[in-house]
XYZ file of C-alpha atoms in Angstrom:
406
model
C -87.065 -6.311 26.736
C -83.920 -4.297 25.935
C -80.965 -5.915 24.111
C -77.541 -4.127 24.547
C -75.196 -3.527 21.557
C -71.697 -5.024 21.132
C -68.999 -3.217 23.141
C -65.559 -2.660 21.507
C -62.529 -4.456 22.947
C -59.884 -2.688 25.029
C -56.248 -2.735 23.783
C -53.557 -1.942 26.339
C -50.009 -0.801 25.554
C -47.308 -3.473 25.280
C -43.509 -3.227 25.277
C -40.566 -5.265 24.017
C -36.790 -5.026 23.742
C -34.369 -6.034 21.010
C -30.793 -5.364 19.976
C -29.787 -3.101 17.124
C -30.126 -4.771 13.719
C -32.027 -7.684 15.311
C -35.687 -8.443 14.578
C -37.967 -9.245 17.518
C -40.769 -11.810 17.220
C -43.779 -11.373 19.532
C -46.513 -14.026 19.650
C -50.004 -12.665 19.061
C -51.074 -14.420 22.262
C -48.561 -12.337 24.204
C -49.840 -9.040 22.785
C -53.518 -9.750 23.487
C -52.859 -11.271 26.910
C -53.365 -7.858 28.595
C -56.250 -6.836 26.303
C -59.920 -7.471 27.107
C -63.445 -7.469 25.691
C -66.407 -6.321 27.795
C -68.688 -8.832 26.056
C -66.252 -11.732 26.551
C -65.587 -12.125 22.861
C -62.629 -13.980 21.412
C -59.852 -11.524 20.635
C -57.486 -11.599 17.661
C -55.129 -9.325 15.771
C -56.264 -8.655 12.250
C -53.517 -6.287 11.054
C -50.341 -4.458 12.075
C -48.854 -1.147 10.899
C -47.780 2.303 11.943
C -44.166 1.201 12.403
C -41.807 3.913 13.642
C -38.043 3.393 13.124
C -38.560 -0.011 11.606
C -40.968 -2.341 9.800
C -43.606 -4.740 11.129
C -45.347 -7.805 9.672
C -48.045 -10.213 10.851
C -46.975 -13.766 10.097
C -49.282 -16.539 11.287
C -49.434 -16.392 15.020
C -46.561 -13.937 15.396
C -45.823 -10.261 14.899
C -42.273 -9.509 13.681
C -40.741 -6.062 14.143
C -37.434 -5.280 12.386
C -35.570 -2.128 13.485
C -34.220 0.206 10.818
C -30.633 -0.611 9.805
C -28.112 0.441 12.491
C -30.869 2.243 14.442
C -30.967 2.272 18.251
C -33.453 3.995 20.560
C -37.261 4.098 20.853
C -39.415 2.461 18.187
C -43.022 1.385 17.970
C -45.846 -0.104 15.918
C -49.610 -0.512 16.208
C -52.003 -3.444 15.795
C -55.702 -3.753 15.216
C -57.508 -5.783 17.900
C -60.816 -7.463 16.937
C -63.466 -9.138 19.106
C -64.893 -11.083 16.175
C -68.242 -9.265 16.479
C -67.329 -6.148 14.549
C -65.691 -4.335 17.423
C -62.076 -3.203 17.045
C -59.431 -1.239 18.939
C -55.911 -0.074 18.228
C -53.040 -1.209 20.428
C -49.525 0.210 20.605
C -46.293 -1.710 21.151
C -43.233 0.293 22.252
C -39.871 -1.222 21.329
C -36.576 -0.354 23.016
C -33.789 -0.970 20.486
C -30.531 -1.429 22.396
C -27.424 0.026 20.752
C -24.802 -2.488 19.624
C -21.571 -1.179 18.121
C -21.053 -2.426 14.580
C -17.702 -3.815 13.528
C -16.014 -0.939 11.669
C -14.348 -1.275 8.302
C -10.553 -1.461 8.125
C -8.725 -1.355 4.802
C -5.015 -2.145 4.627
C -3.101 -0.995 1.557
C -0.422 -3.625 1.006
C 0.539 -3.167 -2.612
C 2.781 -5.730 -4.266
C 6.026 -4.546 -5.887
C 5.643 -3.398 -9.492
C 8.375 -3.496 -12.131
C 8.373 -0.079 -13.812
C 10.946 -1.021 -16.442
C 13.837 -3.367 -17.062
C 16.468 -3.732 -19.742
C 19.665 -5.640 -20.390
C 20.818 -4.312 -23.795
C 19.801 -7.490 -25.618
C 18.539 -5.631 -28.700
C 22.186 -4.994 -29.490
C 23.403 -6.786 -32.626
C 26.976 -7.944 -32.096
C 28.962 -7.462 -35.285
C 32.462 -8.659 -34.345
C 34.651 -9.670 -31.397
C 34.927 -6.204 -29.869
C 32.411 -3.623 -28.631
C 29.503 -2.568 -30.852
C 28.982 1.058 -31.832
C 25.248 1.796 -31.495
C 25.223 5.317 -32.921
C 21.707 6.209 -31.778
C 20.377 8.719 -29.259
C 17.961 6.298 -27.554
C 18.350 2.607 -26.792
C 15.918 0.347 -24.894
C 14.168 3.337 -23.345
C 17.328 5.191 -22.298
C 18.515 8.469 -23.800
C 22.234 8.955 -24.407
C 23.841 11.723 -22.323
C 26.987 13.250 -23.892
C 28.100 15.635 -21.128
C 30.118 16.385 -19.119
C 33.002 15.240 -21.301
C 36.599 15.759 -20.150
C 38.521 14.318 -23.106
C 37.885 15.742 -26.557
C 37.624 13.568 -29.633
C 35.532 10.598 -28.536
C 32.578 9.396 -30.605
C 29.315 9.411 -28.636
C 27.477 6.124 -28.836
C 25.904 3.320 -26.826
C 29.050 1.194 -26.540
C 27.875 -2.359 -25.890
C 29.936 -5.471 -25.286
C 28.847 -9.088 -25.762
C 29.894 -12.297 -24.032
C 32.775 -13.792 -26.042
C 34.215 -10.450 -27.156
C 37.928 -9.801 -26.691
C 38.555 -6.849 -24.392
C 41.744 -5.004 -23.414
C 42.584 -4.797 -19.737
C 44.807 -2.407 -17.775
C 48.071 -4.385 -18.121
C 47.835 -4.451 -21.935
C 46.699 -8.042 -22.246
C 43.173 -9.108 -23.207
C 40.313 -11.136 -21.753
C 37.468 -13.077 -23.315
C 34.626 -11.425 -21.438
C 31.386 -12.693 -19.864
C 28.263 -10.602 -19.121
C 26.590 -10.702 -15.729
C 24.510 -13.801 -15.099
C 20.767 -13.909 -15.600
C 19.652 -11.675 -18.451
C 21.483 -12.278 -21.685
C 24.912 -11.610 -23.095
C 25.186 -7.825 -23.588
C 26.246 -4.941 -21.345
C 27.017 -1.218 -21.634
C 30.326 0.524 -20.888
C 30.580 4.046 -19.447
C 33.769 5.827 -20.482
C 35.280 9.097 -21.704
C 37.559 8.633 -24.713
C 39.626 10.904 -26.922
C 39.959 8.497 -29.837
C 37.300 5.745 -29.748
C 33.564 5.368 -29.129
C 32.319 6.398 -25.708
C 29.206 6.480 -23.527
C 29.237 9.312 -20.965
C 25.874 8.512 -19.430
C 22.225 7.522 -19.887
C 18.969 9.084 -18.669
C 15.309 8.124 -18.427
C 12.133 9.930 -17.277
C 9.880 8.144 -14.784
C 6.443 9.181 -13.534
C 6.275 8.309 -9.850
C 3.443 7.568 -7.452
C 3.237 9.145 -4.015
C 3.665 6.640 -1.205
C 5.909 4.354 -3.251
C 9.640 3.754 -2.948
C 11.533 3.223 -6.190
C 14.447 0.813 -6.258
C 16.931 1.072 -9.104
C 18.829 -2.202 -9.268
C 21.623 -3.003 -11.703
C 24.765 -5.063 -12.143
C 28.020 -3.096 -12.119
C 31.731 -3.778 -12.608
C 34.919 -1.895 -13.304
C 37.032 -2.689 -16.344
C 39.627 -5.291 -15.291
C 42.740 -3.844 -13.689
C 41.624 -0.185 -13.604
C 41.433 1.746 -10.336
C 38.285 3.279 -8.861
C 39.285 6.661 -10.280
C 38.528 5.250 -13.737
C 35.462 3.182 -12.794
C 33.445 5.531 -10.574
C 29.809 6.168 -11.534
C 27.114 8.520 -10.229
C 23.347 8.060 -9.960
C 21.305 11.284 -10.112
C 17.643 12.243 -9.787
C 16.796 15.486 -11.576
C 20.479 16.404 -11.567
C 20.925 15.862 -7.820
C 23.361 13.129 -6.871
C 21.615 10.241 -5.157
C 24.645 7.986 -4.835
C 28.161 7.505 -6.131
C 29.930 4.185 -6.343
C 33.191 2.676 -7.531
C 34.752 -0.779 -7.475
C 37.492 -2.645 -9.295
C 37.852 -5.921 -11.167
C 41.034 -7.986 -11.155
C 43.096 -8.160 -14.335
C 41.758 -11.522 -15.491
C 37.948 -11.235 -15.223
C 35.011 -8.897 -14.718
C 33.878 -8.838 -11.078
C 30.135 -8.121 -11.284
C 28.272 -6.658 -8.316
C 24.562 -5.950 -7.894
C 23.814 -2.415 -6.676
C 20.567 -0.929 -5.391
C 19.622 2.703 -4.807
C 16.284 4.101 -3.669
C 14.255 7.247 -4.014
C 10.762 8.178 -2.918
C 7.868 8.849 -5.268
C 5.840 12.042 -4.989
C 3.453 11.798 -7.920
C 5.733 13.826 -10.209
C 7.864 12.901 -13.203
C 11.601 12.699 -12.516
C 14.693 11.993 -14.595
C 17.101 9.222 -13.635
C 20.671 9.776 -14.792
C 23.488 7.230 -14.558
C 26.884 8.386 -15.834
C 30.628 8.051 -15.475
C 32.007 10.098 -12.590
C 35.604 9.135 -13.296
C 38.393 11.517 -12.328
C 41.159 9.766 -14.289
C 40.734 8.907 -17.965
C 42.248 6.710 -20.652
C 42.392 7.975 -24.232
C 40.998 4.613 -25.336
C 37.961 4.997 -23.094
C 38.380 2.606 -20.165
C 35.649 2.832 -17.520
C 32.877 0.734 -15.954
C 30.120 -1.647 -17.049
C 26.384 -1.710 -16.323
C 23.850 -4.434 -17.055
C 20.418 -5.826 -16.091
C 18.801 -2.537 -15.012
C 15.461 -2.864 -13.189
C 13.320 -0.148 -11.605
C 10.785 -1.476 -9.093
C 8.105 0.440 -7.191
C 7.309 -0.781 -3.690
C 5.019 0.617 -1.020
C 7.061 2.365 1.665
C 9.300 5.314 2.466
C 13.008 6.059 2.283
C 14.784 6.311 5.632
C 15.515 9.906 6.571
C 12.891 11.339 4.223
C 12.125 14.109 6.752
C 15.637 15.276 7.551
C 16.777 13.581 10.749
C 13.456 11.713 10.932
C 11.667 9.136 8.814
C 8.043 10.091 8.147
C 5.388 7.507 7.305
C 1.904 8.685 6.313
C -0.344 6.078 7.895
C -3.189 7.230 5.661
C -1.250 5.662 2.783
C -1.487 2.282 4.497
C -4.660 2.096 6.570
C -8.137 3.596 6.454
C -11.088 2.887 8.727
C -14.691 4.007 9.037
C -17.808 3.377 11.102
C -20.549 1.302 9.540
C -23.119 3.126 11.673
C -22.933 6.818 10.736
C -25.828 8.220 12.767
C -23.508 9.579 15.443
C -24.304 6.909 18.027
C -20.854 5.318 17.811
C -17.271 6.497 17.973
C -14.201 5.055 16.259
C -10.697 4.483 17.589
C -7.557 3.043 16.011
C -4.927 1.174 18.002
C -1.440 0.591 16.574
C 1.050 -1.790 18.142
C 4.534 -3.054 17.400
C 5.810 0.395 16.431
C 9.568 0.901 15.851
C 11.699 2.220 18.696
C 11.341 5.963 19.121
C 8.240 6.235 16.919
C 5.765 9.048 17.562
C 2.255 9.154 16.098
C 1.339 12.664 14.925
C -2.201 13.849 14.138
C -3.724 17.160 13.114
C -5.246 17.398 16.592
C -1.930 16.651 18.293
C 0.984 17.822 16.091
C 3.472 17.251 18.913
C 2.676 13.544 18.712
C 1.581 10.680 20.936
C 4.167 8.483 22.613
C 3.203 4.778 22.480
C 1.857 3.376 25.765
C 4.050 0.613 27.129
C 7.172 1.521 25.146
C 8.371 0.478 21.703
C 9.414 -2.617 19.849
C 13.040 -2.918 18.695
C 13.751 -1.649 15.172
C 16.203 -3.581 13.003
C 15.686 -2.153 9.525
C 12.213 -3.580 9.013
C 8.958 -1.888 9.960
C 6.053 -4.124 10.895
C 3.149 -2.975 13.043
C -0.362 -4.103 13.932
C -3.554 -2.100 13.816
C -7.008 -2.544 15.352
C -10.085 -0.544 14.378
C -12.661 -0.427 17.173
C -16.084 1.136 17.613
C -17.628 1.560 21.067
C -18.681 -1.788 22.608
C -17.518 -3.810 19.633
C -16.702 -7.378 20.661
C -14.732 -8.597 17.645
C -12.839 -5.729 15.995
C -11.286 -5.862 12.557
C -7.517 -6.347 12.734
C -4.456 -6.466 10.595
C -0.896 -7.328 11.500
C 2.250 -9.224 10.641
C 4.681 -11.539 12.325
C 8.186 -12.806 11.811
C 7.148 -15.348 9.212
C 4.457 -13.366 7.431
C 4.317 -10.733 4.727
C 0.978 -9.402 5.956
C 0.849 -5.815 7.180
C 3.410 -3.154 6.348
C 7.084 -3.985 6.224
C 9.868 -2.486 4.196
C 13.654 -2.677 4.182
C 15.831 -0.007 2.614
C 19.456 -0.347 1.583
C 21.986 2.083 0.204
C 24.226 1.364 -2.754
C 26.828 -0.237 -0.499
C 24.102 -2.516 0.793
C 24.421 -1.313 4.381
C 21.055 -1.317 6.151
C 19.889 2.211 6.894
C 18.063 2.748 10.138
């Protein structure tokens, strides 16, 4: 009598499908359903391994295959088939990992305004009922500027007045004066004198940041009764006139006004100069007043920063990237709500793209939406703003006369 030996089982190839970044669970019963054993033995899977483009585990009655992060394409693993009688075979499972576009990243730079400096002359010590002679070269961060001087004989100083002082006006009478509201009781006078103390101008160095707009805000007034030829001031950046302004106060009180001027940061250090630009002078030094000076940095650009155009570097506001970097996906950015006449310029297309579907009206405020999309993405990252929201990018620029610049 001849007794035959145990025959090994036969493992046939299996296949499965899953989406990118999604594990697939395959019951052991499903994998061995197309396998066989010549001797009719009971089949089981004793181990799994050999994973390609992923990982595989045997957990109870299931085999779990997890694709590599962000991978799509062919993958596979093997399993060991046993007949329980010492016979084994190796089976292969081919996995088709279907590509699914990952939601890209979208970062919006929406920096809050930052106060660079502020001062209101409150370190002044009032000694009597007239102006105080602060015979120093620097005061509250400002450096005294003594030129250009038209009248000879004046004493250079920080001439500071205090609420309650008695001050001469143009008609020869006097007023009990009041500083601008909000930040104390002291203010500086710009003037050019031939017999008394005088302050020609003040300067201050500021290190700027590219992509930021700097707003110099201050309260201003002319000495009561004097014409604009006496009260005119100039604001300069590195010696170049940024703005000139003049106003008058009536004989009986100081008529304070808040002025704002803007300049664009470039990463360099620049000198701000504010001085008297009077063309008519009084020997006693009658001019204009300045108080509550604040320099604020805000994300944005100054209108007309590129000659007849206004240039906005979108890279200063938005950045986007693919999560999946294996080359299987592509990225696109969509901007909407652009100002009227806007053109998007890229290195690949320096002549610019004209927005599809026209533009949105522009009324001194810029507010647009952006969408970052990768191929087949279903829920893209977005940013935007609306009439009642400060989200997104919006800036308003005004000149010293407070007329909106377009």
